[in-house]
Amino acid sequence: LGEWEQNGYTVIHVAPGGEWIGMAAISDTLRENSKSVIQELIHGGITTHLLTGDRKETGEYIAQKIGIENVHAELLPQDKAAKISEIQQSNTKVAMVGDGINDAPALAMADVGISIGSGTDIALETSDVVLMRDDLTSVINALRLSKRVVNKIKQNLFWAFAYNVVAIPIAAMGMLNPMVGALAMAFSDVIVIGNSIRLKTKKMSQ
């Protein structure tokens, strides 16, 4: 029994009518690229946790196999949500990746809930982001895209505020021709739109 659990198997006891007749060992299949995804997250300064309902030995085996740093095992669905809430208490933003019914409370509790497209309906409904491909590398792509979007938002705000900071005082002093002001406003919009389009062209070129 211990050897099975230490090798990543979950042991199920069979006892019809309350009479034990045997047991079976089952195991989950690790998703393709799971180890490389975890290593890339860690390399990017992200702390990784495994929340599982399996026994501690099974969870530790899986975590060691793919390089997850922290293991929280034998958790019920509400326990997973409570663990995420506990992590958030240290002013840490939490992203949760899951695809099962048991993951739904944790997906709702996380700052960003991410579900796999092939997951259960309740996981898809509860999450903030749904990955259309059944591939964990999409998590990395979503993270990179979100960072680029935030950078674009900051750049666009800079251009919008820069225009107003320069143009409004000049207009207040009566030194700005209305036609010039309208042209400058249109040019500001073109800069913001063009800068945003670069996000799509950069994504297509990768």
PDB file of C-alpha atoms in Angstrom:
ATOM      1  CA  LEU A   1       0.000   0.000   0.000  1.00  0.00           C
ATOM      2  CA  GLY A   2       2.703   2.485   0.981  1.00  0.00           C
ATOM      3  CA  GLU A   3       4.778   1.592  -2.061  1.00  0.00           C
ATOM      4  CA  TRP A   4       1.857   2.274  -4.389  1.00  0.00           C
ATOM      5  CA  GLU A   5       1.197   5.677  -2.856  1.00  0.00           C
ATOM      6  CA  GLN A   6       4.872   6.634  -2.941  1.00  0.00           C
ATOM      7  CA  ASN A   7       4.842   5.917  -6.674  1.00  0.00           C
ATOM      8  CA  GLY A   8       1.908   8.204  -7.382  1.00  0.00           C
ATOM      9  CA  TYR A   9      -0.985   5.748  -7.156  1.00  0.00           C
ATOM     10  CA  THR A  10      -4.241   6.404  -5.340  1.00  0.00           C
ATOM     11  CA  VAL A  11      -5.479   3.329  -3.513  1.00  0.00           C
ATOM     12  CA  ILE A  12      -9.195   2.551  -3.553  1.00  0.00           C
ATOM     13  CA  HIS A  13     -10.615   0.009  -1.119  1.00  0.00           C
ATOM     14  CA  VAL A  14     -13.568  -2.100  -2.263  1.00  0.00           C
ATOM     15  CA  ALA A  15     -16.054  -3.076   0.421  1.00  0.00           C
ATOM     16  CA  PRO A  16     -19.525  -3.931  -0.911  1.00  0.00           C
ATOM     17  CA  GLY A  17     -22.021  -4.144   1.919  1.00  0.00           C
ATOM     18  CA  GLY A  18     -19.355  -3.027   4.362  1.00  0.00           C
ATOM     19  CA  GLU A  19     -17.220  -6.134   3.797  1.00  0.00           C
ATOM     20  CA  TRP A  20     -13.705  -5.448   2.543  1.00  0.00           C
ATOM     21  CA  ILE A  21     -12.844  -7.656  -0.442  1.00  0.00           C
ATOM     22  CA  GLY A  22      -9.800  -5.959  -1.913  1.00  0.00           C
ATOM     23  CA  MET A  23      -8.259  -2.796  -3.233  1.00  0.00           C
ATOM     24  CA  ALA A  24      -7.167  -1.229  -6.505  1.00  0.00           C
ATOM     25  CA  ALA A  25      -4.496   1.311  -7.372  1.00  0.00           C
ATOM     26  CA  ILE A  26      -5.138   4.027  -9.940  1.00  0.00           C
ATOM     27  CA  SER A  27      -3.062   6.966 -11.085  1.00  0.00           C
ATOM     28  CA  ASP A  28      -3.527  10.162 -13.055  1.00  0.00           C
ATOM     29  CA  THR A  29      -1.685  10.699 -16.309  1.00  0.00           C
ATOM     30  CA  LEU A  30       0.478  13.796 -16.208  1.00  0.00           C
ATOM     31  CA  ARG A  31      -0.371  16.308 -18.900  1.00  0.00           C
ATOM     32  CA  GLU A  32       2.140  16.778 -21.669  1.00  0.00           C
ATOM     33  CA  ASN A  33       4.665  19.539 -20.991  1.00  0.00           C
ATOM     34  CA  SER A  34       3.530  19.858 -17.368  1.00  0.00           C
ATOM     35  CA  LYS A  35       7.095  19.728 -16.053  1.00  0.00           C
ATOM     36  CA  SER A  36       8.432  22.329 -18.487  1.00  0.00           C
ATOM     37  CA  VAL A  37       5.483  24.627 -17.731  1.00  0.00           C
ATOM     38  CA  ILE A  38       6.084  24.411 -13.979  1.00  0.00           C
ATOM     39  CA  GLN A  39       9.790  25.073 -14.415  1.00  0.00           C
ATOM     40  CA  GLU A  40       9.087  28.120 -16.574  1.00  0.00           C
ATOM     41  CA  LEU A  41       6.681  29.501 -13.989  1.00  0.00           C
ATOM     42  CA  ILE A  42       9.251  29.043 -11.232  1.00  0.00           C
ATOM     43  CA  HIS A  43      11.952  30.604 -13.401  1.00  0.00           C
ATOM     44  CA  GLY A  44       9.625  33.598 -13.799  1.00  0.00           C
ATOM     45  CA  GLY A  45       9.475  34.069 -10.032  1.00  0.00           C
ATOM     46  CA  ILE A  46       6.072  32.430  -9.511  1.00  0.00           C
ATOM     47  CA  THR A  47       5.618  30.174  -6.480  1.00  0.00           C
ATOM     48  CA  THR A  48       3.810  26.936  -7.330  1.00  0.00           C
ATOM     49  CA  HIS A  49       1.424  24.915  -5.170  1.00  0.00           C
ATOM     50  CA  LEU A  50      -0.291  21.579  -5.719  1.00  0.00           C
ATOM     51  CA  LEU A  51      -3.766  21.292  -4.194  1.00  0.00           C
ATOM     52  CA  THR A  52      -5.030  17.725  -4.317  1.00  0.00           C
ATOM     53  CA  GLY A  53      -7.550  15.454  -2.695  1.00  0.00           C
ATOM     54  CA  ASP A  54      -5.116  12.545  -2.936  1.00  0.00           C
ATOM     55  CA  ARG A  55      -3.100  11.296  -0.005  1.00  0.00           C
ATOM     56  CA  LYS A  56       0.085  13.114   0.982  1.00  0.00           C
ATOM     57  CA  GLU A  57       2.411  10.439  -0.414  1.00  0.00           C
ATOM     58  CA  THR A  58       0.702  10.545  -3.819  1.00  0.00           C
ATOM     59  CA  GLY A  59       0.736  14.334  -3.948  1.00  0.00           C
ATOM     60  CA  GLU A  60       4.402  14.524  -3.006  1.00  0.00           C
ATOM     61  CA  TYR A  61       5.293  12.009  -5.710  1.00  0.00           C
ATOM     62  CA  ILE A  62       3.530  14.050  -8.402  1.00  0.00           C
ATOM     63  CA  ALA A  63       4.995  17.324  -7.122  1.00  0.00           C
ATOM     64  CA  GLN A  64       8.513  15.908  -7.101  1.00  0.00           C
ATOM     65  CA  LYS A  65       8.076  14.479 -10.590  1.00  0.00           C
ATOM     66  CA  ILE A  66       7.179  17.823 -12.187  1.00  0.00           C
ATOM     67  CA  GLY A  67       8.966  20.183  -9.791  1.00  0.00           C
ATOM     68  CA  ILE A  68       6.109  21.806  -7.845  1.00  0.00           C
ATOM     69  CA  GLU A  69       7.429  23.495  -4.709  1.00  0.00           C
ATOM     70  CA  ASN A  70       4.543  23.192  -2.230  1.00  0.00           C
ATOM     71  CA  VAL A  71       2.135  20.294  -1.703  1.00  0.00           C
ATOM     72  CA  HIS A  72      -1.238  20.426   0.067  1.00  0.00           C
ATOM     73  CA  ALA A  73      -2.858  16.995   0.066  1.00  0.00           C
ATOM     74  CA  GLU A  74      -6.031  15.294   1.310  1.00  0.00           C
ATOM     75  CA  LEU A  75      -8.092  18.428   0.623  1.00  0.00           C
ATOM     76  CA  LEU A  76     -11.830  18.570   0.119  1.00  0.00           C
ATOM     77  CA  PRO A  77     -13.153  21.158  -2.399  1.00  0.00           C
ATOM     78  CA  GLN A  78     -13.792  23.703   0.362  1.00  0.00           C
ATOM     79  CA  ASP A  79     -10.325  23.020   1.776  1.00  0.00           C
ATOM     80  CA  LYS A  80      -8.759  23.997  -1.552  1.00  0.00           C
ATOM     81  CA  ALA A  81     -10.613  27.304  -1.486  1.00  0.00           C
ATOM     82  CA  ALA A  82      -9.572  27.863   2.136  1.00  0.00           C
ATOM     83  CA  LYS A  83      -5.928  27.204   1.260  1.00  0.00           C
ATOM     84  CA  ILE A  84      -6.045  29.779  -1.521  1.00  0.00           C
ATOM     85  CA  SER A  85      -7.629  32.270   0.874  1.00  0.00           C
ATOM     86  CA  GLU A  86      -4.810  31.562   3.335  1.00  0.00           C
ATOM     87  CA  ILE A  87      -2.175  32.287   0.694  1.00  0.00           C
ATOM     88  CA  GLN A  88      -3.957  35.508  -0.248  1.00  0.00           C
ATOM     89  CA  GLN A  89      -3.709  36.721   3.352  1.00  0.00           C
ATOM     90  CA  SER A  90      -0.029  37.478   2.734  1.00  0.00           C
ATOM     91  CA  ASN A  91      -0.990  39.985  -0.005  1.00  0.00           C
ATOM     92  CA  THR A  92      -0.154  37.417  -2.681  1.00  0.00           C
ATOM     93  CA  LYS A  93      -2.096  37.285  -5.925  1.00  0.00           C
ATOM     94  CA  VAL A  94      -3.176  33.733  -6.718  1.00  0.00           C
ATOM     95  CA  ALA A  95      -3.925  32.142 -10.087  1.00  0.00           C
ATOM     96  CA  MET A  96      -5.580  28.725  -9.913  1.00  0.00           C
ATOM     97  CA  VAL A  97      -5.502  26.220 -12.769  1.00  0.00           C
ATOM     98  CA  GLY A  98      -8.051  23.404 -12.616  1.00  0.00           C
ATOM     99  CA  ASP A  99     -10.516  21.404 -14.650  1.00  0.00           C
ATOM    100  CA  GLY A 100     -12.604  19.331 -12.244  1.00  0.00           C
ATOM    101  CA  ILE A 101     -15.752  19.709 -10.182  1.00  0.00           C
ATOM    102  CA  ASN A 102     -13.650  19.669  -7.011  1.00  0.00           C
ATOM    103  CA  ASP A 103     -11.656  22.645  -8.324  1.00  0.00           C
ATOM    104  CA  ALA A 104     -14.661  24.968  -8.736  1.00  0.00           C
ATOM    105  CA  PRO A 105     -14.588  26.564  -5.238  1.00  0.00           C
ATOM    106  CA  ALA A 106     -10.838  27.207  -5.534  1.00  0.00           C
ATOM    107  CA  LEU A 107     -11.237  28.668  -9.028  1.00  0.00           C
ATOM    108  CA  ALA A 108     -13.860  31.057  -7.658  1.00  0.00           C
ATOM    109  CA  MET A 109     -11.687  32.045  -4.677  1.00  0.00           C
ATOM    110  CA  ALA A 110      -8.522  32.709  -6.699  1.00  0.00           C
ATOM    111  CA  ASP A 111      -7.728  36.174  -8.029  1.00  0.00           C
ATOM    112  CA  VAL A 112      -7.615  34.580 -11.474  1.00  0.00           C
ATOM    113  CA  GLY A 113      -9.269  31.220 -12.086  1.00  0.00           C
ATOM    114  CA  ILE A 114      -7.986  29.388 -15.157  1.00  0.00           C
ATOM    115  CA  SER A 115      -9.733  26.283 -16.472  1.00  0.00           C
ATOM    116  CA  ILE A 116      -8.765  23.859 -19.205  1.00  0.00           C
ATOM    117  CA  GLY A 117     -11.180  23.799 -22.139  1.00  0.00           C
ATOM    118  CA  SER A 118     -11.776  20.077 -21.739  1.00  0.00           C
ATOM    119  CA  GLY A 119     -12.735  20.502 -18.070  1.00  0.00           C
ATOM    120  CA  THR A 120     -16.105  20.107 -16.423  1.00  0.00           C
ATOM    121  CA  ASP A 121     -18.901  22.605 -17.066  1.00  0.00           C
ATOM    122  CA  ILE A 122     -18.867  23.952 -13.521  1.00  0.00           C
ATOM    123  CA  ALA A 123     -15.107  24.592 -13.737  1.00  0.00           C
ATOM    124  CA  LEU A 124     -15.579  26.464 -16.999  1.00  0.00           C
ATOM    125  CA  GLU A 125     -18.408  28.543 -15.557  1.00  0.00           C
ATOM    126  CA  THR A 126     -16.519  29.403 -12.377  1.00  0.00           C
ATOM    127  CA  SER A 127     -13.185  30.368 -13.920  1.00  0.00           C
ATOM    128  CA  ASP A 128     -12.172  33.788 -15.239  1.00  0.00           C
ATOM    129  CA  VAL A 129     -10.092  32.426 -18.120  1.00  0.00           C
ATOM    130  CA  VAL A 130     -10.821  29.371 -20.254  1.00  0.00           C
ATOM    131  CA  LEU A 131      -7.940  27.858 -22.228  1.00  0.00           C
ATOM    132  CA  MET A 132      -9.382  26.579 -25.487  1.00  0.00           C
ATOM    133  CA  ARG A 133      -6.543  24.146 -26.089  1.00  0.00           C
ATOM    134  CA  ASP A 134      -6.012  21.139 -23.855  1.00  0.00           C
ATOM    135  CA  ASP A 135      -2.386  22.134 -23.425  1.00  0.00           C
ATOM    136  CA  LEU A 136      -0.775  23.563 -20.298  1.00  0.00           C
ATOM    137  CA  THR A 137       1.607  25.690 -22.374  1.00  0.00           C
ATOM    138  CA  SER A 138      -1.455  27.882 -22.945  1.00  0.00           C
ATOM    139  CA  VAL A 139      -1.056  28.980 -19.310  1.00  0.00           C
ATOM    140  CA  ILE A 140       2.353  30.443 -20.161  1.00  0.00           C
ATOM    141  CA  ASN A 141       0.974  32.065 -23.316  1.00  0.00           C
ATOM    142  CA  ALA A 142      -1.922  33.599 -21.364  1.00  0.00           C
ATOM    143  CA  LEU A 143       0.485  34.964 -18.755  1.00  0.00           C
ATOM    144  CA  ARG A 144       2.728  36.524 -21.397  1.00  0.00           C
ATOM    145  CA  LEU A 145      -0.248  38.004 -23.234  1.00  0.00           C
ATOM    146  CA  SER A 146      -1.676  39.511 -20.043  1.00  0.00           C
ATOM    147  CA  LYS A 147       1.649  41.208 -19.272  1.00  0.00           C
ATOM    148  CA  ARG A 148       1.832  42.666 -22.790  1.00  0.00           C
ATOM    149  CA  VAL A 149      -1.759  43.908 -22.554  1.00  0.00           C
ATOM    150  CA  VAL A 150      -1.047  45.666 -19.248  1.00  0.00           C
ATOM    151  CA  ASN A 151       2.058  47.281 -20.753  1.00  0.00           C
ATOM    152  CA  LYS A 152       0.020  48.508 -23.727  1.00  0.00           C
ATOM    153  CA  ILE A 153      -2.625  49.955 -21.414  1.00  0.00           C
ATOM    154  CA  LYS A 154       0.054  51.881 -19.505  1.00  0.00           C
ATOM    155  CA  GLN A 155       1.615  53.153 -22.752  1.00  0.00           C
ATOM    156  CA  ASN A 156      -1.761  54.268 -24.101  1.00  0.00           C
ATOM    157  CA  LEU A 157      -2.597  56.073 -20.859  1.00  0.00           C
ATOM    158  CA  PHE A 158       0.742  57.888 -21.090  1.00  0.00           C
ATOM    159  CA  TRP A 159       0.001  59.157 -24.608  1.00  0.00           C
ATOM    160  CA  ALA A 160      -3.557  60.161 -23.682  1.00  0.00           C
ATOM    161  CA  PHE A 161      -2.460  62.066 -20.585  1.00  0.00           C
ATOM    162  CA  ALA A 162       0.539  63.603 -22.349  1.00  0.00           C
ATOM    163  CA  TYR A 163      -1.756  65.105 -24.995  1.00  0.00           C
ATOM    164  CA  ASN A 164      -4.097  66.583 -22.401  1.00  0.00           C
ATOM    165  CA  VAL A 165      -1.302  67.894 -20.169  1.00  0.00           C
ATOM    166  CA  VAL A 166       0.215  69.787 -23.099  1.00  0.00           C
ATOM    167  CA  ALA A 167      -2.915  70.821 -25.009  1.00  0.00           C
ATOM    168  CA  ILE A 168      -5.300  71.919 -22.249  1.00  0.00           C
ATOM    169  CA  PRO A 169      -3.105  74.714 -20.786  1.00  0.00           C
ATOM    170  CA  ILE A 170      -2.363  76.033 -24.290  1.00  0.00           C
ATOM    171  CA  ALA A 171      -6.068  75.984 -25.168  1.00  0.00           C
ATOM    172  CA  ALA A 172      -6.942  77.716 -21.866  1.00  0.00           C
ATOM    173  CA  MET A 173      -4.608  80.574 -22.796  1.00  0.00           C
ATOM    174  CA  GLY A 174      -6.335  80.901 -26.170  1.00  0.00           C
ATOM    175  CA  MET A 175      -3.199  79.959 -28.056  1.00  0.00           C
ATOM    176  CA  LEU A 176      -4.513  76.744 -29.657  1.00  0.00           C
ATOM    177  CA  ASN A 177      -6.384  76.885 -32.928  1.00  0.00           C
ATOM    178  CA  PRO A 178      -9.480  74.618 -32.700  1.00  0.00           C
ATOM    179  CA  MET A 179      -8.601  72.921 -35.995  1.00  0.00           C
ATOM    180  CA  VAL A 180      -5.083  72.231 -34.756  1.00  0.00           C
ATOM    181  CA  GLY A 181      -6.527  70.897 -31.501  1.00  0.00           C
ATOM    182  CA  ALA A 182      -8.906  68.584 -33.372  1.00  0.00           C
ATOM    183  CA  LEU A 183      -6.041  67.351 -35.558  1.00  0.00           C
ATOM    184  CA  ALA A 184      -3.848  66.743 -32.529  1.00  0.00           C
ATOM    185  CA  MET A 185      -6.678  64.827 -30.819  1.00  0.00           C
ATOM    186  CA  ALA A 186      -7.154  62.642 -33.873  1.00  0.00           C
ATOM    187  CA  PHE A 187      -3.410  62.039 -34.040  1.00  0.00           C
ATOM    188  CA  SER A 188      -3.437  61.021 -30.355  1.00  0.00           C
ATOM    189  CA  ASP A 189      -6.195  58.492 -31.106  1.00  0.00           C
ATOM    190  CA  VAL A 190      -4.214  57.112 -34.034  1.00  0.00           C
ATOM    191  CA  ILE A 191      -1.174  56.616 -31.788  1.00  0.00           C
ATOM    192  CA  VAL A 192      -3.235  54.750 -29.173  1.00  0.00           C
ATOM    193  CA  ILE A 193      -4.965  52.536 -31.752  1.00  0.00           C
ATOM    194  CA  GLY A 194      -1.742  51.869 -33.650  1.00  0.00           C
ATOM    195  CA  ASN A 195       0.063  50.960 -30.450  1.00  0.00           C
ATOM    196  CA  SER A 196      -2.708  48.517 -29.555  1.00  0.00           C
ATOM    197  CA  ILE A 197      -2.624  46.912 -33.003  1.00  0.00           C
ATOM    198  CA  ARG A 198       1.069  46.191 -32.501  1.00  0.00           C
ATOM    199  CA  LEU A 199       0.007  43.739 -29.800  1.00  0.00           C
ATOM    200  CA  LYS A 200      -1.793  41.621 -32.400  1.00  0.00           C
ATOM    201  CA  THR A 201       0.931  41.892 -35.049  1.00  0.00           C
ATOM    202  CA  LYS A 202       3.594  40.892 -32.512  1.00  0.00           C
ATOM    203  CA  LYS A 203       1.499  37.901 -31.442  1.00  0.00           C
ATOM    204  CA  MET A 204       1.051  36.784 -35.078  1.00  0.00           C
ATOM    205  CA  SER A 205       4.770  37.070 -35.782  1.00  0.00           C
ATOM    206  CA  GLN A 206       5.726  34.744 -32.899  1.00  0.00           C
TER     207      GLN A 206
END
